[in-house]
Structure formats: C-alpha cells, structure tokens
Amino acid sequence: MDKRIVVTRTVPESAVEVLREAGAVHVCSQDGPLSVPELHDAVRGAHAIVTMLHDRVDAELVAAAGPQLQVVANVAVGYDNIDVPAVTERGVTVTNTPGVLVDATADLAFGLLLMVTRRLGEGERLLRAREPWTFHLGFMLGTGLQGKTLGIVGLGDIGQAVARRARAFGMNIAYTGRRRAPVEVETELDARHLPLEELLRTADVVSLHCPLTEQTRHLIDAAALSAMKPTAFLVNTSRGPVVDEKALAEALHEGRIAGAALDVFEHEPAVEPALLELDNVAIAPHLGSATVETRTAMAELAARNVAAVLRGAEPITPVG
Ligand code: DGY
C-alpha cells in the first residue's frame, strides 16, 4: 500500500513530483494556514508530513497522525514551530531546509538595510502620496554605510552571507554568538567577536541571524535597545519574537535608535500597530527566502528528505 504524504500547504509542482515517487500525496490547498484541529485532521494516517513554519508540530500532532508517522519535513531552515525532542523521541525524523535559502535571505536582509538607512520606503510613500517635492541638498538625507560597523548576531551561513555583502559596501564586521566562528571565516570577513553588550554599544547596524530559542526570545528587549547608539539601525530577518516589538516601537518613537528594518514579526502575520505609524521603519511580509528559485529549492529539498526517509535511507538535512 502507498505511503500517505500530507503537505500542509501548496508547494511547487516539482516538489510534488518528487513526493509522488515516494507515495500517495495529499496537498492541502486552502488559502491560509490550517488551524490546529484542521491540521490534526489533515495528517491522520500520514507516514510523512511536509510542514510550513506556521504549523505547530508537537506530540499532539504526532499522536493525531498515528504510529505509522516516519518523518516531518519542514519547508524552512528555522524550526522553532517544532518541538523537536517531543517528535524525535516518538521515533519520527525531523528535517529542515538549510543552505538553499542563504543568498536569498542575505540579499533581502541587505535590501532592507539599505531601505531603512537610505529612507527608501519613506521616499516612495511621499511620491505615492503625490506630495510636492524638489531636489535640494538637505532633502531626505540618509546614512552612508562605508566605514560603519555591522554587528551580526549569529554568524551562521546567513550571517556570513550578509557580512560578505556588507564588506562589499565597505563596512566593518563585528559579531556575537554562542560560539566563535572558525578562524578562516573570521579572517575572510575580518570579523571581530564581541560580547552582545559591546556589539550593541558599538555597532552602527545590528542585524539578527540567530534562531528563535528560549535563550534568544526577546534577546533585543528595552535594555538591549537602550544600549544601542541613537544613530544605530536594527535589522531583523530571523524570527519576530527575538525582538520585543513593543519595546522596539517605543525606542524608535523616542529616537533611542535611528531606525529598524523588519521582515519578521513577533505575532506574525500581525504587525505591532505602533510600528506602522513610524517613518523610520522598513517592513516586509516575511520575504527572506521568497524568490521562485529559492522557494522551489526549499520545497524540493523537503520532498527529497521525505523520499529518503520513506525508502529507509538517511535524511539529507535532519534536525536534532
Ligand atoms: C526560514 O526558512 O526559516 C525562513 O524564515 C522562511 O524562508
């Protein structure tokens, strides 16, 4: 009998084709995320589940699927939606999609960085509002990047890719993280390792590239924001809850930092209303990996992980 593979939301056809080779595929094609009861209902009898970052994957989901469940393949590099110990201790393999989204996410982070430092959103809003304007030397001045310091929180693959882009813009690199980066990486990027407090105190732009864990939840809170320079910018393309959004809105409102660029939100898809009122905030709806090429590669990698596990081979990119 064919193995049952449930995909919780539409994925590119090339990934479905890979999955069809491995079993009977059911793609949930509703418009939005499934509610928890809908999700539990959909996965009943599944041997494999392809999940999205908004699907809660925990012991209850595994129980709802049943004892035949073999693999949960998340179509994201981040897996804070998954209670990995609870799932793996029930004998279910968990996989994610590292690597394939590094450049797309770094491009987006750097795009947002430019957007906020050069006030591009503000400029576009002015024109779209048909406000009068003329060129003059003091008009809508932004902040240059050359010679400034980019402080990276989490110098993993994406953090390093952002640092390479920043080096090309003439920026200096500092980073913080649980572990020191390999010496070749530090040398290539001329990156200084700093404690978080010092990085916050000295960086001109702080860019977040750490996973969301209990240790990083609200890592950037009111105190961290107060430690930053009033001329500094914050960029977040990691996970929303790494930043206390209310504290950020207050810090921006009071001019305690110069601006923020956010691709992710604490209560996604909701955005803290106070942030929407502020001109010194650039925002995007979680577009980090959103290119045709990257999203296709992510879905295909998840599908290949499913196929590997269902045929009894090692998963390609396991978690935990
Ligand atoms: C991820 O993969 O974790 C991103 O946030 C979505 O592409």
GROMACS .gro file of C-alpha atoms and ligand atoms in nm:
model
  327
    1MET     CA    1   0.000   0.000   0.000
    2ASP     CA    2   0.122   0.351  -0.086
    3LYS     CA    3   0.259   0.561   0.196
    4ARG     CA    4   0.044   0.864   0.271
    5ILE     CA    5   0.222   1.201   0.239
    6VAL     CA    6   0.041   1.512   0.359
    7VAL     CA    7   0.160   1.857   0.250
    8THR     CA    8   0.000   2.124   0.468
    9ARG     CA    9   0.005   2.399   0.207
   10THR     CA   10   0.061   2.432  -0.167
   11VAL     CA   11   0.421   2.374  -0.280
   12PRO     CA   12   0.582   2.398  -0.626
   13GLU     CA   13   0.483   2.117  -0.862
   14SER     CA   14   0.843   1.995  -0.898
   15ALA     CA   15   0.839   1.908  -0.525
   16VAL     CA   16   0.504   1.731  -0.558
   17GLU     CA   17   0.654   1.523  -0.839
   18VAL     CA   18   0.938   1.410  -0.611
   19LEU     CA   19   0.682   1.322  -0.342
   20ARG     CA   20   0.464   1.126  -0.589
   21GLU     CA   21   0.755   0.892  -0.650
   22ALA     CA   22   0.751   0.818  -0.275
   23GLY     CA   23   0.381   0.772  -0.204
   24ALA     CA   24   0.026   0.900  -0.229
   25VAL     CA   25   0.036   1.276  -0.194
   26HIS     CA   26  -0.236   1.489  -0.042
   27VAL     CA   27  -0.174   1.864  -0.072
   28CYS     CA   28  -0.393   2.086   0.147
   29SER     CA   29  -0.479   2.366  -0.093
   30GLN     CA   30  -0.666   2.605   0.137
   31ASP     CA   31  -0.576   2.977   0.128
   32GLY     CA   32  -0.436   3.026   0.477
   33PRO     CA   33  -0.263   2.820   0.745
   34LEU     CA   34  -0.463   2.527   0.882
   35SER     CA   35  -0.600   2.572   1.232
   36VAL     CA   36  -0.469   2.317   1.486
   37PRO     CA   37  -0.783   2.097   1.462
   38GLU     CA   38  -0.772   2.117   1.081
   39LEU     CA   39  -0.403   2.027   1.084
   40HIS     CA   40  -0.459   1.730   1.316
   41ASP     CA   41  -0.744   1.616   1.097
   42ALA     CA   42  -0.541   1.652   0.777
   43VAL     CA   43  -0.241   1.448   0.898
   44ARG     CA   44  -0.439   1.147   1.019
   45GLY     CA   45  -0.281   0.829   0.879
   46ALA     CA   46   0.021   1.014   0.733
   47HIS     CA   47   0.360   0.846   0.701
   48ALA     CA   48   0.517   1.181   0.611
   49ILE     CA   49   0.413   1.542   0.666
   50VAL     CA   50   0.556   1.840   0.480
   51THR     CA   51   0.505   2.136   0.711
   52MET     CA   52   0.533   2.515   0.689
   53LEU     CA   53   0.678   2.745   0.953
   54HIS     CA   54   0.330   2.833   1.084
   55ASP     CA   55   0.235   2.470   1.155
   56ARG     CA   56   0.274   2.369   1.519
   57VAL     CA   57   0.446   2.030   1.524
   58ASP     CA   58   0.439   1.864   1.866
   59ALA     CA   59   0.344   1.546   2.050
   60GLU     CA   60  -0.027   1.612   1.983
   61LEU     CA   61   0.032   1.634   1.608
   62VAL     CA   62   0.233   1.311   1.612
   63ALA     CA   63  -0.048   1.142   1.808
   64ALA     CA   64  -0.307   1.277   1.564
   65ALA     CA   65  -0.110   1.138   1.269
   66GLY     CA   66  -0.073   0.793   1.425
   67PRO     CA   67   0.209   0.545   1.496
   68GLN     CA   68   0.295   0.498   1.126
   69LEU     CA   69   0.433   0.855   1.102
   70GLN     CA   70   0.800   0.846   0.996
   71VAL     CA   71   0.904   1.198   0.901
   72VAL     CA   72   0.813   1.565   0.935
   73ALA     CA   73   0.988   1.778   0.672
   74ASN     CA   74   0.970   2.149   0.749
   75VAL     CA   75   0.997   2.378   0.445
   76ALA     CA   76   1.211   2.633   0.632
   77VAL     CA   77   1.555   2.648   0.783
   78GLY     CA   78   1.406   2.770   1.113
   79TYR     CA   79   1.221   2.504   1.311
   80ASP     CA   80   1.100   2.688   1.619
   81ASN     CA   81   0.750   2.567   1.521
   82ILE     CA   82   0.861   2.214   1.604
   83ASP     CA   83   0.904   2.062   1.948
   84VAL     CA   84   1.198   1.857   1.820
   85PRO     CA   85   1.258   1.642   2.134
   86ALA     CA   86   0.888   1.556   2.162
   87VAL     CA   87   0.873   1.450   1.797
   88THR     CA   88   1.206   1.267   1.766
   89GLU     CA   89   1.160   1.074   2.091
   90ARG     CA   90   0.848   0.927   1.931
   91GLY     CA   91   1.070   0.786   1.656
   92VAL     CA   92   0.980   1.049   1.396
   93THR     CA   93   1.258   1.212   1.190
   94VAL     CA   94   1.253   1.591   1.159
   95THR     CA   95   1.421   1.773   0.870
   96ASN     CA   96   1.461   2.137   0.764
   97THR     CA   97   1.596   2.321   0.458
   98PRO     CA   98   1.932   2.479   0.537
   99GLY     CA   99   2.171   2.608   0.271
  100VAL     CA  100   1.937   2.664  -0.021
  101LEU     CA  101   1.800   2.993   0.114
  102VAL     CA  102   2.122   3.157   0.232
  103ASP     CA  103   2.175   3.400  -0.056
  104ALA     CA  104   1.809   3.495  -0.098
  105THR     CA  105   1.778   3.574   0.273
  106ALA     CA  106   2.106   3.766   0.284
  107ASP     CA  107   2.000   3.968  -0.023
  108LEU     CA  108   1.671   4.057   0.145
  109ALA     CA  109   1.843   4.149   0.473
  110PHE     CA  110   2.080   4.377   0.288
  111GLY     CA  111   1.797   4.522   0.080
  112LEU     CA  112   1.607   4.608   0.397
  113LEU     CA  113   1.922   4.754   0.550
  114LEU     CA  114   1.958   4.986   0.250
  115MET     CA  115   1.587   5.061   0.255
  116VAL     CA  116   1.594   5.190   0.611
  117THR     CA  117   1.933   5.363   0.606
  118ARG     CA  118   1.855   5.540   0.276
  119ARG     CA  119   1.490   5.607   0.365
  120LEU     CA  120   1.358   5.438   0.051
  121GLY     CA  121   1.018   5.343   0.192
  122GLU     CA  122   0.967   5.694   0.317
  123GLY     CA  123   1.065   5.838  -0.023
  124GLU     CA  124   0.832   5.604  -0.206
  125ARG     CA  125   0.543   5.685   0.028
  126LEU     CA  126   0.599   6.058  -0.031
  127LEU     CA  127   0.577   6.019  -0.408
  128ARG     CA  128   0.280   5.785  -0.398
  129ALA     CA  129   0.101   6.036  -0.172
  130ARG     CA  130   0.165   6.290  -0.453
  131GLU     CA  131   0.332   6.525  -0.203
  132PRO     CA  132   0.517   6.820  -0.359
  133TRP     CA  133   0.897   6.792  -0.350
  134THR     CA  134   1.205   6.936  -0.517
  135PHE     CA  135   1.568   6.829  -0.513
  136HIS     CA  136   1.779   7.012  -0.256
  137LEU     CA  137   2.098   6.931  -0.070
  138GLY     CA  138   1.932   6.865   0.262
  139PHE     CA  139   1.637   6.665   0.126
  140MET     CA  140   1.561   6.328   0.285
  141LEU     CA  141   1.916   6.253   0.385
  142GLY     CA  142   2.000   5.900   0.487
  143THR     CA  143   2.301   5.737   0.646
  144GLY     CA  144   2.600   5.607   0.448
  145LEU     CA  145   2.741   5.264   0.520
  146GLN     CA  146   3.107   5.299   0.422
  147GLY     CA  147   3.338   5.269   0.723
  148LYS     CA  148   3.046   5.185   0.955
  149THR     CA  149   3.023   4.869   1.164
  150LEU     CA  150   2.773   4.594   1.100
  151GLY     CA  151   2.709   4.396   1.419
  152ILE     CA  152   2.585   4.047   1.335
  153VAL     CA  153   2.404   3.842   1.596
  154GLY     CA  154   2.462   3.481   1.485
  155LEU     CA  155   2.739   3.435   1.228
  156GLY     CA  156   2.597   3.118   1.071
  157ASP     CA  157   2.561   3.072   0.695
  158ILE     CA  158   2.313   3.358   0.652
  159GLY     CA  159   2.501   3.591   0.889
  160GLN     CA  160   2.822   3.525   0.694
  161ALA     CA  161   2.647   3.590   0.362
  162VAL     CA  162   2.519   3.923   0.496
  163ALA     CA  163   2.869   4.006   0.620
  164ARG     CA  164   3.013   3.941   0.270
  165ARG     CA  165   2.763   4.184   0.120
  166ALA     CA  166   2.847   4.438   0.391
  167ARG     CA  167   3.221   4.404   0.322
  168ALA     CA  168   3.149   4.487  -0.044
  169PHE     CA  169   2.980   4.806   0.082
  170GLY     CA  170   3.291   4.899   0.282
  171MET     CA  171   3.154   4.806   0.623
  172ASN     CA  172   3.349   4.659   0.916
  173ILE     CA  173   3.217   4.340   1.071
  174ALA     CA  174   3.164   4.256   1.435
  175TYR     CA  175   2.967   3.955   1.551
  176THR     CA  176   2.836   3.785   1.858
  177GLY     CA  177   2.716   3.432   1.911
  178ARG     CA  178   2.737   3.137   2.143
  179ARG     CA  179   3.042   3.006   1.964
  180ARG     CA  180   3.337   3.168   1.792
  181ALA     CA  181   3.327   3.134   1.411
  182PRO     CA  182   3.605   2.926   1.253
  183VAL     CA  183   3.925   3.123   1.216
  184GLU     CA  184   3.905   3.112   0.831
  185VAL     CA  185   3.563   3.280   0.849
  186GLU     CA  186   3.687   3.547   1.092
  187THR     CA  187   3.986   3.608   0.866
  188GLU     CA  188   3.788   3.621   0.541
  189LEU     CA  189   3.538   3.867   0.686
  190ASP     CA  190   3.788   4.046   0.911
  191ALA     CA  191   3.520   3.988   1.175
  192ARG     CA  192   3.569   4.072   1.543
  193HIS     CA  193   3.394   3.855   1.801
  194LEU     CA  194   3.233   4.069   2.074
  195PRO     CA  195   3.008   4.007   2.372
  196LEU     CA  196   2.649   4.107   2.289
  197GLU     CA  197   2.659   4.417   2.514
  198GLU     CA  198   2.968   4.553   2.340
  199LEU     CA  199   2.829   4.476   1.996
  200LEU     CA  200   2.508   4.662   2.078
  201ARG     CA  201   2.702   4.956   2.218
  202THR     CA  202   2.934   4.992   1.918
  203ALA     CA  203   2.756   4.875   1.601
  204ASP     CA  204   2.601   5.119   1.354
  205VAL     CA  205   2.370   4.848   1.223
  206VAL     CA  206   2.271   4.539   1.423
  207SER     CA  207   2.145   4.252   1.207
  208LEU     CA  208   1.983   3.945   1.366
  209HIS     CA  209   2.058   3.599   1.225
  210CYS     CA  210   2.010   3.373   1.526
  211PRO     CA  211   1.744   3.101   1.557
  212LEU     CA  212   1.448   3.156   1.790
  213THR     CA  213   1.506   2.959   2.110
  214GLU     CA  214   1.417   3.015   2.475
  215GLN     CA  215   1.758   3.191   2.505
  216THR     CA  216   1.700   3.429   2.213
  217ARG     CA  217   1.333   3.513   2.274
  218HIS     CA  218   1.327   3.891   2.341
  219LEU     CA  219   1.706   3.900   2.315
  220ILE     CA  220   1.651   4.251   2.185
  221ASP     CA  221   1.443   4.398   2.464
  222ALA     CA  222   1.416   4.751   2.606
  223ALA     CA  223   1.756   4.724   2.778
  224ALA     CA  224   1.928   4.599   2.463
  225LEU     CA  225   1.772   4.876   2.258
  226SER     CA  226   1.885   5.135   2.515
  227ALA     CA  227   2.239   5.001   2.485
  228MET     CA  228   2.243   5.078   2.109
  229LYS     CA  229   2.364   5.411   1.972
  230PRO     CA  230   2.091   5.665   1.895
  231THR     CA  231   2.225   5.667   1.537
  232ALA     CA  232   2.208   5.287   1.500
  233PHE     CA  233   1.968   5.071   1.300
  234LEU     CA  234   1.824   4.727   1.376
  235VAL     CA  235   1.756   4.470   1.101
  236ASN     CA  236   1.559   4.152   1.175
  237THR     CA  237   1.524   3.876   0.917
  238SER     CA  238   1.543   3.589   1.169
  239ARG     CA  239   1.228   3.539   1.376
  240GLY     CA  240   0.996   3.808   1.512
  241PRO     CA  241   0.998   3.706   1.880
  242VAL     CA  242   1.375   3.764   1.901
  243VAL     CA  243   1.271   4.130   1.933
  244ASP     CA  244   1.031   4.274   2.188
  245GLU     CA  245   0.821   4.461   1.931
  246LYS     CA  246   0.650   4.695   2.178
  247ALA     CA  247   0.987   4.794   2.326
  248LEU     CA  248   1.119   4.847   1.973
  249ALA     CA  249   0.826   5.073   1.879
  250GLU     CA  250   0.889   5.279   2.194
  251ALA     CA  251   1.263   5.304   2.130
  252LEU     CA  252   1.201   5.418   1.772
  253HIS     CA  253   0.931   5.662   1.876
  254GLU     CA  254   1.158   5.818   2.139
  255GLY     CA  255   1.457   5.831   1.900
  256ARG     CA  256   1.663   5.593   2.115
  257ILE     CA  257   1.769   5.422   1.792
  258ALA     CA  258   1.758   5.565   1.439
  259GLY     CA  259   1.550   5.304   1.258
  260ALA     CA  260   1.454   4.941   1.209
  261ALA     CA  261   1.400   4.710   0.916
  262LEU     CA  262   1.186   4.405   0.980
  263ASP     CA  263   1.096   4.103   0.767
  264VAL     CA  264   0.952   3.906   1.059
  265PHE     CA  265   0.714   3.993   1.342
  266GLU     CA  266   0.652   3.889   1.697
  267HIS     CA  267   0.290   3.787   1.638
  268GLU     CA  268   0.313   3.712   1.269
  269PRO     CA  269   0.123   3.786   1.049
  270ALA     CA  270   0.012   4.075   1.277
  271VAL     CA  271   0.243   4.376   1.297
  272GLU     CA  272   0.261   4.589   1.611
  273PRO     CA  273   0.035   4.883   1.510
  274ALA     CA  274   0.271   5.143   1.661
  275LEU     CA  275   0.543   5.033   1.417
  276LEU     CA  276   0.318   5.102   1.121
  277GLU     CA  277   0.291   5.466   1.226
  278LEU     CA  278   0.667   5.523   1.220
  279ASP     CA  279   0.854   5.652   0.916
  280ASN     CA  280   1.187   5.515   1.037
  281VAL     CA  281   1.070   5.154   1.000
  282ALA     CA  282   1.104   4.949   0.680
  283ILE     CA  283   0.886   4.639   0.675
  284ALA     CA  284   0.832   4.336   0.455
  285PRO     CA  285   0.596   4.038   0.494
  286HIS     CA  286   0.848   3.759   0.569
  287LEU     CA  287   1.005   3.763   0.222
  288GLY     CA  288   1.357   3.647   0.319
  289SER     CA  289   1.355   3.334   0.106
  290ALA     CA  290   1.083   3.450  -0.133
  291THR     CA  291   1.234   3.401  -0.477
  292VAL     CA  292   1.100   3.148  -0.726
  293GLU     CA  293   1.434   2.970  -0.732
  294THR     CA  294   1.477   2.955  -0.356
  295ARG     CA  295   1.124   2.855  -0.260
  296THR     CA  296   1.138   2.583  -0.526
  297ALA     CA  297   1.472   2.459  -0.392
  298MET     CA  298   1.336   2.458  -0.035
  299ALA     CA  299   1.026   2.258  -0.129
  300GLU     CA  300   1.232   2.014  -0.338
  301LEU     CA  301   1.478   1.961  -0.051
  302ALA     CA  302   1.189   1.890   0.188
  303ALA     CA  303   1.045   1.645  -0.066
  304ARG     CA  304   1.381   1.470  -0.109
  305ASN     CA  305   1.406   1.439   0.269
  306VAL     CA  306   1.065   1.270   0.276
  307ALA     CA  307   1.156   1.038  -0.010
  308ALA     CA  308   1.483   0.940   0.161
  309VAL     CA  309   1.320   0.855   0.492
  310LEU     CA  310   1.030   0.665   0.334
  311ARG     CA  311   1.268   0.444   0.139
  312GLY     CA  312   1.469   0.374   0.454
  313ALA     CA  313   1.769   0.595   0.370
  314GLU     CA  314   1.930   0.866   0.584
  315PRO     CA  315   1.756   1.207   0.567
  316ILE     CA  316   1.958   1.472   0.380
  317THR     CA  317   1.919   1.755   0.631
  318PRO     CA  318   1.799   1.616   0.964
  319VAL     CA  319   1.738   1.826   1.274
  320GLY     CA  320   1.806   1.717   1.630
  321DGY     C1  321   1.306   3.002   0.712
  321DGY     O1  322   1.335   2.920   0.624
  321DGY     O2  323   1.320   2.977   0.831
  321DGY     C2  324   1.254   3.135   0.667
  321DGY     O3  325   1.215   3.214   0.770
  321DGY     C3  326   1.144   3.118   0.566
  321DGY     O4  327   1.205   3.103   0.449
   0.00000   0.00000   0.00000
